[in-house]
Every structure is written in structure tokens, then in C-alpha cells.
Coordinates of C-alpha atoms in Angstrom, one line a residue:
X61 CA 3.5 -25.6 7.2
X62 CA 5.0 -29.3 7.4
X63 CA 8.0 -27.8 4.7
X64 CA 8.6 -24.8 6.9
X65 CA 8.4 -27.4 9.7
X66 CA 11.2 -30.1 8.0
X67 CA 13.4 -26.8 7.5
X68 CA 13.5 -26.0 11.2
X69 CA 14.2 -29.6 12.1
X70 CA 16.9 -30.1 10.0
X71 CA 18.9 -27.1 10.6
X72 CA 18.3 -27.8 14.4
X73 CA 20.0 -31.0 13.6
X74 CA 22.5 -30.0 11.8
X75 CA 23.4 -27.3 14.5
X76 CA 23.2 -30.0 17.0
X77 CA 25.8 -32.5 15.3
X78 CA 28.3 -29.6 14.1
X79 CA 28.5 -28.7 17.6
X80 CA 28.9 -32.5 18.4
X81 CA 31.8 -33.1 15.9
X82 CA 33.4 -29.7 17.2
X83 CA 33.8 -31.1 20.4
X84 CA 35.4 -34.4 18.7
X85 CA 37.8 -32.4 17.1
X86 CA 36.4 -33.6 13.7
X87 CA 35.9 -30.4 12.0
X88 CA 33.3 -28.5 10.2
X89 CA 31.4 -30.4 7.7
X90 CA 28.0 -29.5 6.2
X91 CA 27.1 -33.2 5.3
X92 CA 27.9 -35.0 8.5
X93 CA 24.6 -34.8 10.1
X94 CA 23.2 -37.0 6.9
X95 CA 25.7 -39.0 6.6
X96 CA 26.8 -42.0 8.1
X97 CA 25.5 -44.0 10.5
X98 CA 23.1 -41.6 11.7
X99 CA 21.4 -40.7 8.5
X100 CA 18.8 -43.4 9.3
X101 CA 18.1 -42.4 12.8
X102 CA 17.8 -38.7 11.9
X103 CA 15.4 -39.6 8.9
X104 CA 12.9 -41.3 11.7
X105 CA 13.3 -38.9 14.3
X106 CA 12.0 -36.3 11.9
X107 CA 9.8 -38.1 10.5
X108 CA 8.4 -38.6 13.7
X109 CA 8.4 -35.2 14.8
X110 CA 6.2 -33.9 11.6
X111 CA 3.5 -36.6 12.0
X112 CA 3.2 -35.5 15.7
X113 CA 3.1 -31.6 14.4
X114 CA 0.5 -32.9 11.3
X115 CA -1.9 -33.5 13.9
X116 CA -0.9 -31.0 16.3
X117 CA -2.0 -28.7 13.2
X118 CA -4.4 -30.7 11.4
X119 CA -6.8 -33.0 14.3
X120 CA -9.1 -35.2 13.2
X121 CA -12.6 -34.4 14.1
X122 CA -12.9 -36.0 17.4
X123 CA -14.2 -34.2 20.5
X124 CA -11.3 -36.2 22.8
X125 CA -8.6 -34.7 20.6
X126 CA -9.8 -31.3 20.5
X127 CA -10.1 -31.7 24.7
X128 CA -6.9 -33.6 24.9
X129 CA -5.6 -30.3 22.6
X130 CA -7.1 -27.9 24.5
X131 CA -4.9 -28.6 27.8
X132 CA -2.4 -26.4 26.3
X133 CA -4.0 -22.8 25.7
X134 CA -1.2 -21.4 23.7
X135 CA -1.5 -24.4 21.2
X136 CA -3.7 -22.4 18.7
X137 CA -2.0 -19.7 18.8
X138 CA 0.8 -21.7 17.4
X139 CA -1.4 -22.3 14.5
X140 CA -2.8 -18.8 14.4
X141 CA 1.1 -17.3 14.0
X142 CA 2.5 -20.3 11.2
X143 CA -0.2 -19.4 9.5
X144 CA 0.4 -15.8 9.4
X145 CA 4.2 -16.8 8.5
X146 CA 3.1 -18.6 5.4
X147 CA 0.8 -15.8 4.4
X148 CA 3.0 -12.5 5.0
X149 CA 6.7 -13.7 5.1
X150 CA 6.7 -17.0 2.5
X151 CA 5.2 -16.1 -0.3
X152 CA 2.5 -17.2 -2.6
X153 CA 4.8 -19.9 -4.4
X154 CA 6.0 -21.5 -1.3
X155 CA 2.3 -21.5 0.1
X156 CA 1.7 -23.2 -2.9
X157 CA 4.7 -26.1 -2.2
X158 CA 3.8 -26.1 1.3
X159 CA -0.4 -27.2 1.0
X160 CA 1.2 -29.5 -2.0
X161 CA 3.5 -31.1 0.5
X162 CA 1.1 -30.9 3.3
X163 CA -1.2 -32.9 1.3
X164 CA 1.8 -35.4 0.6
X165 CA 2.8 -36.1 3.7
X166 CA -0.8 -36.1 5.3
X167 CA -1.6 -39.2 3.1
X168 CA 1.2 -40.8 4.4
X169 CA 0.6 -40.3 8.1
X170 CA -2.7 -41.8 7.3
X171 CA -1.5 -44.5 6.2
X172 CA 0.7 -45.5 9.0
X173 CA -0.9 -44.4 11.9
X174 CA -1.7 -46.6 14.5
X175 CA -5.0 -48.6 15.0
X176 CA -7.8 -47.3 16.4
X177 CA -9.1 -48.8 20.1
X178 CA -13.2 -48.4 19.8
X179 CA -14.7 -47.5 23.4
X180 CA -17.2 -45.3 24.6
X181 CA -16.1 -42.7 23.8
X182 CA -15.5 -41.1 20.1
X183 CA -12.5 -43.4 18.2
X184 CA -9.1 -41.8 19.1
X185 CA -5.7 -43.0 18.0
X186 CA -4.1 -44.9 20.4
X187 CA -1.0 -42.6 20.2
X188 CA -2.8 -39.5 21.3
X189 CA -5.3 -41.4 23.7
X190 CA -2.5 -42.1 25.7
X191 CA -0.4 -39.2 25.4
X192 CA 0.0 -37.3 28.9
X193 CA -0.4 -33.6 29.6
X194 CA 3.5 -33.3 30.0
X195 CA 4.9 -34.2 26.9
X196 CA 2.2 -32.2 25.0
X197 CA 3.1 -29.3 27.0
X198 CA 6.6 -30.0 26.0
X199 CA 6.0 -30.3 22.5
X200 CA 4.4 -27.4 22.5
X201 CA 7.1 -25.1 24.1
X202 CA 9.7 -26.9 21.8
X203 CA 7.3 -25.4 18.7
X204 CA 6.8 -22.4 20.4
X205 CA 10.3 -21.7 20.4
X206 CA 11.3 -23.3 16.8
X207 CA 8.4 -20.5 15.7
X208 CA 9.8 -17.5 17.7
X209 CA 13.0 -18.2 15.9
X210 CA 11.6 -17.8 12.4
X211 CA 9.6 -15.3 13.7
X212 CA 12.5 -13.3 14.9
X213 CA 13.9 -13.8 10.9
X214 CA 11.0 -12.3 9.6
X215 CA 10.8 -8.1 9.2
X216 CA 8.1 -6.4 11.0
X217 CA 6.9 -4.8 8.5
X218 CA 6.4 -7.6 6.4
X219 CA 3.5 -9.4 8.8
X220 CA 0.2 -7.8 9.3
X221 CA 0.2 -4.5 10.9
X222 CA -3.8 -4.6 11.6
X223 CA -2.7 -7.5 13.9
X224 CA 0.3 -5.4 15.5
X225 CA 0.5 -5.7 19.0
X226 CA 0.6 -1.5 19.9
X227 CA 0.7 0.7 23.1
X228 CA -2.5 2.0 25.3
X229 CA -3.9 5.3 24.0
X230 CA -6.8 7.8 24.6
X231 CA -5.8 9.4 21.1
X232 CA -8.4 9.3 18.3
X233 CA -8.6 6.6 16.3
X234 CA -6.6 7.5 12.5
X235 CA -10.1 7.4 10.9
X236 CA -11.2 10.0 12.8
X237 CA -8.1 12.2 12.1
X238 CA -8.6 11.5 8.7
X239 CA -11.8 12.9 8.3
X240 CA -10.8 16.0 10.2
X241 CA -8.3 16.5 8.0
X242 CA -11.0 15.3 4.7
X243 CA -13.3 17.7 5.9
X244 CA -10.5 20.9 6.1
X245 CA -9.7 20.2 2.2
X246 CA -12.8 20.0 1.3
X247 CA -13.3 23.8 3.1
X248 CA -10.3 25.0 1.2
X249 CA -11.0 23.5 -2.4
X250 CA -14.4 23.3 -2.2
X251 CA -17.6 20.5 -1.8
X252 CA -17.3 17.9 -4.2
X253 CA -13.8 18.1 -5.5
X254 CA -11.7 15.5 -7.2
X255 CA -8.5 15.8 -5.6
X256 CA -10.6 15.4 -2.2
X257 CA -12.1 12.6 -3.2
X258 CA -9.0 10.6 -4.6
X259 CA -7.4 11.3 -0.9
X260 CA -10.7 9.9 0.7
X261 CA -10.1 6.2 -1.5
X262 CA -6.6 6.3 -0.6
X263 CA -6.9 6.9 3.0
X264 CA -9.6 4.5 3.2
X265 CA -7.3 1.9 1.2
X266 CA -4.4 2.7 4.5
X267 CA -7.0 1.6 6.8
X268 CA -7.7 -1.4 5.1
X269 CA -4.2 -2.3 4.1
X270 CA -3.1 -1.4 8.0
X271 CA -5.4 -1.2 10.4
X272 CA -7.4 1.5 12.5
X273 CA -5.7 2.4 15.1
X274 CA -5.4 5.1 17.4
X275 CA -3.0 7.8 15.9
X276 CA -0.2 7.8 18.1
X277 CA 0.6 4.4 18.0
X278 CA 1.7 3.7 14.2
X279 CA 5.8 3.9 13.4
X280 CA 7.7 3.8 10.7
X281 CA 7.4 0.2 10.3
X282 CA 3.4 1.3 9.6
X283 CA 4.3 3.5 6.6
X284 CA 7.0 0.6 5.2
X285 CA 4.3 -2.1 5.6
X286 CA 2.0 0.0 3.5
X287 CA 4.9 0.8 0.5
X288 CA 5.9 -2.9 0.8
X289 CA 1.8 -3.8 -0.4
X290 CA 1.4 -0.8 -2.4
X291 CA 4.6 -2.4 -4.8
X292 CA 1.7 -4.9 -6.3
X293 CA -0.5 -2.3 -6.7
X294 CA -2.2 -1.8 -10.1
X295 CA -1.3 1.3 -11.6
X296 CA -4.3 1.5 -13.8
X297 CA -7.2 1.5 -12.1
X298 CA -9.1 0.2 -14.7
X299 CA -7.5 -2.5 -13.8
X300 CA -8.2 -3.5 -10.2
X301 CA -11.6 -5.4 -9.3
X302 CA -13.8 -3.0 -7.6
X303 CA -15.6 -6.2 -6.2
X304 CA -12.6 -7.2 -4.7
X305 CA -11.1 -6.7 -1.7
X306 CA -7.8 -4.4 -1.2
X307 CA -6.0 -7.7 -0.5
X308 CA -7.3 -10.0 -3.0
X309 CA -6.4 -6.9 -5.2
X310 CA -2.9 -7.3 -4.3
X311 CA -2.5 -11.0 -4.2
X312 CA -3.6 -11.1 -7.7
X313 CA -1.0 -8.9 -8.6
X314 CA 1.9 -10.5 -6.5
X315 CA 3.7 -11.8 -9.8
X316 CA 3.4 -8.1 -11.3
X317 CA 1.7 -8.8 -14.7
X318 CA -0.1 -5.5 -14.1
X319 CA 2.0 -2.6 -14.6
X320 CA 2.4 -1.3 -10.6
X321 CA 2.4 2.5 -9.1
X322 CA 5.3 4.9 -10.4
X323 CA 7.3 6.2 -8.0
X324 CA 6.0 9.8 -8.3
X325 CA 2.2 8.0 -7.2
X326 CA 2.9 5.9 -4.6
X327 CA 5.4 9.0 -3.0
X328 CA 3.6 11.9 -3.8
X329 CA -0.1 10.4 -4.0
X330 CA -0.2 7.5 -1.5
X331 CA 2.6 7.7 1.3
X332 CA 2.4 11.9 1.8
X333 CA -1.3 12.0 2.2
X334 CA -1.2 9.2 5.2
X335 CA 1.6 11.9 6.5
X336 CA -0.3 14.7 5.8
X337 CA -3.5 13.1 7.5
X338 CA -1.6 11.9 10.8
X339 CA -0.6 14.8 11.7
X340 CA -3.6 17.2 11.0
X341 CA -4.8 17.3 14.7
X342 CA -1.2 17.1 16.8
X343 CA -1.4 20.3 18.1
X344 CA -5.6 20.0 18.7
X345 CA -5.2 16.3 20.6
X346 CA -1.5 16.9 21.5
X347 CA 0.5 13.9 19.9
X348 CA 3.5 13.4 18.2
X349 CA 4.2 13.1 14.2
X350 CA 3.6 8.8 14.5
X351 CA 5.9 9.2 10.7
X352 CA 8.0 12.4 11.7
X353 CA 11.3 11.8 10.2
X354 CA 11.1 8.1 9.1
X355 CA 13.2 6.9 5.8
X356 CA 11.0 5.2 3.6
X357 CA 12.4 1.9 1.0
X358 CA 10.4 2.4 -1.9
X359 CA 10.1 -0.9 -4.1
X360 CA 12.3 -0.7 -7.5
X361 CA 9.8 -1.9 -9.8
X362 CA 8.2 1.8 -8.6
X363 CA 9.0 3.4 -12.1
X364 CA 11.2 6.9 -11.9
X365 CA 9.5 10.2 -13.0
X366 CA 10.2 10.9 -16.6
X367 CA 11.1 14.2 -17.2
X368 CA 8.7 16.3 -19.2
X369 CA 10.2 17.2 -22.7
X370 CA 9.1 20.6 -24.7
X371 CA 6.7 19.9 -27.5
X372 CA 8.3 20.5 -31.1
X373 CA 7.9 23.7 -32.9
X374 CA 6.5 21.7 -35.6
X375 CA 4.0 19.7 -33.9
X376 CA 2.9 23.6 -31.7
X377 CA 2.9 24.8 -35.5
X378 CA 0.5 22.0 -36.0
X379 CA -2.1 23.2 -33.1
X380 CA -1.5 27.0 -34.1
X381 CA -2.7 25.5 -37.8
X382 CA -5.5 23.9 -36.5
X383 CA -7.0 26.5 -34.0
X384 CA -6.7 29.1 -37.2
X385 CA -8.6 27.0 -39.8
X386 CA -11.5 26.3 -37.6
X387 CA -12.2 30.5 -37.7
X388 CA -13.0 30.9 -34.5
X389 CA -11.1 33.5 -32.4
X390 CA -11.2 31.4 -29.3
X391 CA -9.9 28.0 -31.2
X392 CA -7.1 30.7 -32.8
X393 CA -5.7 31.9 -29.2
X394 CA -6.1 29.8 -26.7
X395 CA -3.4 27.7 -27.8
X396 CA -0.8 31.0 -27.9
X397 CA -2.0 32.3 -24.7
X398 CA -0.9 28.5 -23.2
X399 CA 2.3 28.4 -24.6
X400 CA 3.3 32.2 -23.7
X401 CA 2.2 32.0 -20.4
X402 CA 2.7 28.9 -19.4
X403 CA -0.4 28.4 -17.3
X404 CA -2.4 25.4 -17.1
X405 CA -5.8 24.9 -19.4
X406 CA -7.8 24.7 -15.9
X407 CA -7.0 28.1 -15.2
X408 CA -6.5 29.7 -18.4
X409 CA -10.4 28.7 -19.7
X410 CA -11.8 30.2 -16.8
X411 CA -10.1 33.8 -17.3
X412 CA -13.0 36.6 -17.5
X413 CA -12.3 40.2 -18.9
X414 CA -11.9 41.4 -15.4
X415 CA -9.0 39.3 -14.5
X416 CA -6.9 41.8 -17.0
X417 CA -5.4 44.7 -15.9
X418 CA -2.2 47.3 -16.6
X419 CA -0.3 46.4 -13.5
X420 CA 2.5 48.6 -15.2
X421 CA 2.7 51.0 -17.9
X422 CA 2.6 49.0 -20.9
X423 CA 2.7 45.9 -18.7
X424 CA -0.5 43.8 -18.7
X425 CA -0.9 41.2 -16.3
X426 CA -3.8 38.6 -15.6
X427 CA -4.6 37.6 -12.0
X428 CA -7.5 35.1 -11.0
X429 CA -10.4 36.3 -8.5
X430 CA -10.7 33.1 -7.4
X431 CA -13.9 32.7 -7.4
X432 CA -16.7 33.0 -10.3
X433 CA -20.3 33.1 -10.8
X434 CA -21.8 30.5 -12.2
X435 CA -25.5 29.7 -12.8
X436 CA -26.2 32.6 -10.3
X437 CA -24.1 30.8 -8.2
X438 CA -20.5 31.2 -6.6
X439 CA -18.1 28.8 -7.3
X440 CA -13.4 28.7 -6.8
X441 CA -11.6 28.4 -9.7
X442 CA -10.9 24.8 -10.1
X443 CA -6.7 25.8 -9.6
X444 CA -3.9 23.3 -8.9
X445 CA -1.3 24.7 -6.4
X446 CA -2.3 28.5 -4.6
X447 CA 0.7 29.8 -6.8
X448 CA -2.1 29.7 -9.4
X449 CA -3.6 32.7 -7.5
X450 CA -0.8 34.8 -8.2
X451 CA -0.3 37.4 -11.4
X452 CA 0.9 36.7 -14.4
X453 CA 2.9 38.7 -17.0
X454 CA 1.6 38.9 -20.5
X455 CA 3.8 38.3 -23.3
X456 CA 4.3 41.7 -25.1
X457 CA 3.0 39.6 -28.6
X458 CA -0.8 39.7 -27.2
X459 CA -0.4 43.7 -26.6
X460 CA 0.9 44.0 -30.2
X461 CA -2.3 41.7 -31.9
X462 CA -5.0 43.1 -29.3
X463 CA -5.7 39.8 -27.9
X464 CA -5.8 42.2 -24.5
X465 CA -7.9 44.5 -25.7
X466 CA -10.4 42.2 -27.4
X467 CA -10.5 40.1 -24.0
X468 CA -10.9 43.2 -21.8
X469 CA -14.0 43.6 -23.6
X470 CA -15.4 40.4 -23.5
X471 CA -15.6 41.4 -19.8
X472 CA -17.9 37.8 -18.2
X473 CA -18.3 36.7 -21.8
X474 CA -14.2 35.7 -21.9
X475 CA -14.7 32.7 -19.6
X476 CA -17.5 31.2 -21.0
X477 CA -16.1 31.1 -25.1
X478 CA -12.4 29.8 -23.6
X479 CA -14.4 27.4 -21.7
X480 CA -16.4 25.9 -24.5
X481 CA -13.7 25.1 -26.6
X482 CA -12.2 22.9 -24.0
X483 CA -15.6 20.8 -24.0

């Protein structure tokens, strides 16, 4: 805080003495306010001004300080907002600089500071024991105002957002939205499912990272706030700390020697749920989309989707190879039926003899129910995207070596072999 301090000090002064030699005629010069004759005098000044701020920001424990202190309400909040500077806009390595200087500069104001008067009271330096109501209120406004200008430098979305000032609302708080919209999936894809949950731990991580709020009063600076955390975000999560906080998480992870989020994840897995989530209920509690049209920086240590390359013929020759020396017919086709149709394993194992049908002469296709019965009980097809639920053609090959046939009759029997050998 006393570094970030010194900065603002010295580019006030040398603002103040360009402007001076300006109006000399002498000139721009980037050196003249330390050169010279006033080099001295500035060094004092300044010197003087950041032992008054050290115990403006760091008061010894003495209830007459904290009284004398207290005249000036907005004081602490001084405090409260360089200390959310150092934390959100500085950076860990120049917190780091900053507490070492602090430390520095703290045992040298110790040194030099003026006698202590004993009295009746608890000892107070004479230098604060005598200072009036005025100047501290000065000093104050002069801080206050040296702070809103590096306050001003500093993005929004880079300072805590659970601390945001926002707007009055009656709307539902985003946590309750959230669970509406929880709760929907959960209908659609059934109780208990992954994908449901994984939203669930990174909506909960949003609230943590940004604050509850009510829904209609997060922006676009929100959503950046979130991607501009989510860049030191552990990829892995084997390895984040599940004892530790979200924040601790990311602070540990500042200098990036854990491999972050890919692109694809922290678009696609992280920043559309939140969308999706906020506006679940607009139309029930009659809001607006708080991220409706907002352009999104994403970090470029976010690694680009790779695009998916065909497997060899000789390493699909391989599986073939292997499914046909085990001697089991399941082993044998499941592997062909994959790479003809192109459908995922998820849907593919749970196929029954029912699901096959002659849509068109000599054209066999297999459809999903969508649900089966398992264990007496009804359960969906564990399917990826509803474009699962549509038809697919078979390839002519399975016609010709009465694969079809053979699975037609396995009738409720199909899904349970293809399903073993995926365990």
C-alpha cells in the first residue's frame, strides 16, 4: 500500500512541476521534478506524506488514535478500497513488494517518530495528539481523491463483483433461478444425472466467484469478471483442493503451473450454463436477458479445440482383430456397428431387438424408445443431444452378414450382451 502510495505522489509531483516549467517556458522534461534544487525538498515532502498515510493505515493500538481516527467516517473506507486495489487490480507479485516495502518503511517511521508525552490518558505521539480535525479531514479528501484516480485506472471487472455496488430489485435472487432451471434438467434427463450435476458445481462455483444477486442486476462486466478468474482455473480436477476455497483455488494457480480450462470448457461448459441459467425464468418473473448480447474476452492461455482426427485403418483393423479373437459375437460387432453408424457407445449398448425395424424395403433402420426397463423399473436412455432420438440408417454390410437378423431376435436380450461388454 505505501509503494502504490509513493507512485501516486510522485506522478502528482511530477504533473505539478511539468506544468510549472510549462509556464516558464522551459520545456518538457521528465527529470526536472528530481533534479535540481528541489530534489531534496521533494524527497522530504514525500517522505512526510507516507509516514502520515503509514499511520493513517497502520495505528498503533491506542484508544485516542482510533477516536482521533474515527472523526472522519470515510477514513476506513479508504483502507477498505486500497486494499481491494492491491488484492484484485495489483497482483500477487506486487502485494508481495508492497507488504515487503511496507515492512521497510514501517521500521523506519518507528524509528524517527516523535517522542511520546505520558499523561492520563493512553501514550499518543505528540504529532497526532495534537493534530486538529481540519487537516485530518483534509488529508483524508486529498487520499480519497489520489484513490478514486487509480480507482478510475482499474477495469470493473477486474475488482470484486460480490462487492458491486447494483440497482434495487424485487427479482429473485440468481440462486433461486438456478435451481429452477436445475430442477427442469433434471425433469428432462432424469434424477441423478451427471451432466445435471456438473451444472450444479459450476453454478454454485458463479455464486461463489460473483456474488448472489438478484438476477436482473448482473451485466456483462459479471460474465467478464467470471472468464477473467476462470483463466487460473485448474483444468484437471484432480487437481484443485476440494478443502479449499474457490479463491484460494485460484490464487494458487495465478502463476499457471496447472494446466488451465480449454477454450471449448470454459465457453461451452462454464460461461453458457450461467447464460442458460439467467435466463430460465424471464418470461415467468418478467426480466430482461442480464447477458443478452454481451462479447465475451476469453483469456489466451484458454487452449483452442483440437480437431478430432479419423482413427487409422490399421489401428480399427486392430479392434476388429481383437473383438474376433475373444469369440464372442458381441465383442466381434459392436465395434463394426460404431464405426458404420457413427453413433455413440452410450447409445449403441443400450439398443434392444425392438429398436430394429424395415423403415423401407430393404432399408433397416434403428430408432431408440427412449426409455428401457430396467430391474422392473423404467429408466431414459442415458443419450447426449435429442438428435440421439432420431433413426438411423443401417449400413447395407449388417443386412448382408445377418447382424439384423440375429439382433431382431435377441429382442430385450440385445441390450443387456452390448451392455456387458462395455463393463
Amino acid at each position: 500500500m505505501l509503494a502504490a502510495k509513493a507512485r501516486l505522489l510522485f506522478d502528482e509531483a511530477k504533473r505539478k512541476r511539468t506544468r510549472e516549467a510549462a509556464q516558464r517556458g522551459e520545456g518538457s522534461n521528465d527529470d526536472l521534478f528530481i533534479s535540481g534544487a528541489s530534489r531534496r525538498k521533494l524527497i522530504d515532502e514525500i517522505r512526510s506524506s507516507l509516514k502520515s498515510y503509514l499511520r493513517l493505515i497502520n495505528p498503533p493500538q491506542s484508544a485516542s488514535l482510533h477516536k482521533e481516527a474515527g472523526k472522519d467516517e470515510g477514513l476506513w473506507d479508504l483502507v477498505s478500497l486500497h486494499r481491494e486495489l492491491a488484492k484484485w487490480a495489483v497482483g500477487e507479485a506486487f502485494e508481495k513488494r508492497s507488504r515487503e516495502s511496507a515492512d521497510t518503511d514501517r521500521g523506519t517511521a518507528l524509528e524517527t517518530e516523535t517522542p511520546v508525552v505520558a499523561g492520563p490518558a493512553s501514550p499518543v505521539p505528540v504529532s497526532v495528539a495534537s493534530r486538529q480535525s481540519a487537516p485530518l479531514k483534509s488529508s483524508v479528501n486529498h487520499q480519497k481523491a489520489a484513490l478514486e484516480e487509480a480507482r478510475r485506472s482499474v477495469p470493473a471487472f477486474r475488482l470484486d463483483r460480490r462487492k458491486a455496488q447494483r440497482k434495487a430489485s424485487s427479482k429473485p435472487l440468481f440462486s433461486v433461478i438456478a435451481a429452477d432451471y436445475l430442477a427442469l434438467r433434471e425433469t428432462a434427463r432424469g434424477k441423478g444425472d451427471k451432466d445435471v450435476k456438473i451444472a450444479r458445481a459450476r453454478l454454485d462455483l458463479f455464486i461463489k466467484l460473483i456474488g448472489d444477486h438478484p438476477v436482473d442486476t448482473y451485466n456483462g462486466t459479471d460474465l467478464q469478471a467470471f472468464v477473467e478468474l476462470m483463466q487460473y482455473w485448474p483444468g484437471d480436477s484432480k487437481e484443485r483442493d476440494p478443502t479449499a476455497s474457490p479463491l484460494s483455488v485460484i490464487e494458487n494457480n495465478c502463476d499457471l503451473h496447472l494446466r488451465p480450462l480449454a477454450l471449448k470448457t470454459l465457453k461451452e461448459g462454464y460461461v453458457s450454463v450461467v447464460k442458460s441459467a439467467s435466463r430460465a425464468r424471464l418470461t415467468d418473473y418478467d426480466y430482461q436477458d442480464p447477458f443478452g448480447g454481451v462479447a465475451i474476452r476469453y483469456p489466451a492461455t484458454a487452449a483452442s479445440p483440437v480437431s478430432a482426427e479419423p482413427l487409422s485403418a490399421k489401428r480399427i483393423s486392430a479392434i476388429f482383430q481383437i473383438g474376433v479373437e475373444s469369440g464372442v459375437m458381441h465383442y466381434a460387432m459392436l465395434p463394426l456397428l460404431g464405426h458404420l453408424t457413427g453413433r455413440r457407445l452410450g447409445l449403441l449398448v443400450h439398443l434392444t431387438g425392438n429398436d430394429f425395424r424395415e423403415k423401407f424395403p430393404h432399408v433397416w433402420v434403428a430408432q431408440s424408445s427412449g426409455i428401457m426397463k430396467i430391474n422392473d423399473h423404467w429408466k431414459r436412455v442415458p443419450i447426449k443431444t435429442d438428435s440421439s432420438m432420431t433413426f438411423f440408417v443401417l449400413h447395407h454390410l449388417l443386412c448382408e452378414i445377418d447382424f439384423v437378423d440375429w439382433a431382431v431376435r435377441q429382442k430385450e436380450g440385445l441390450r443387456g450382451n452390448l451392455c456387458n461388454i462395455t463393463r
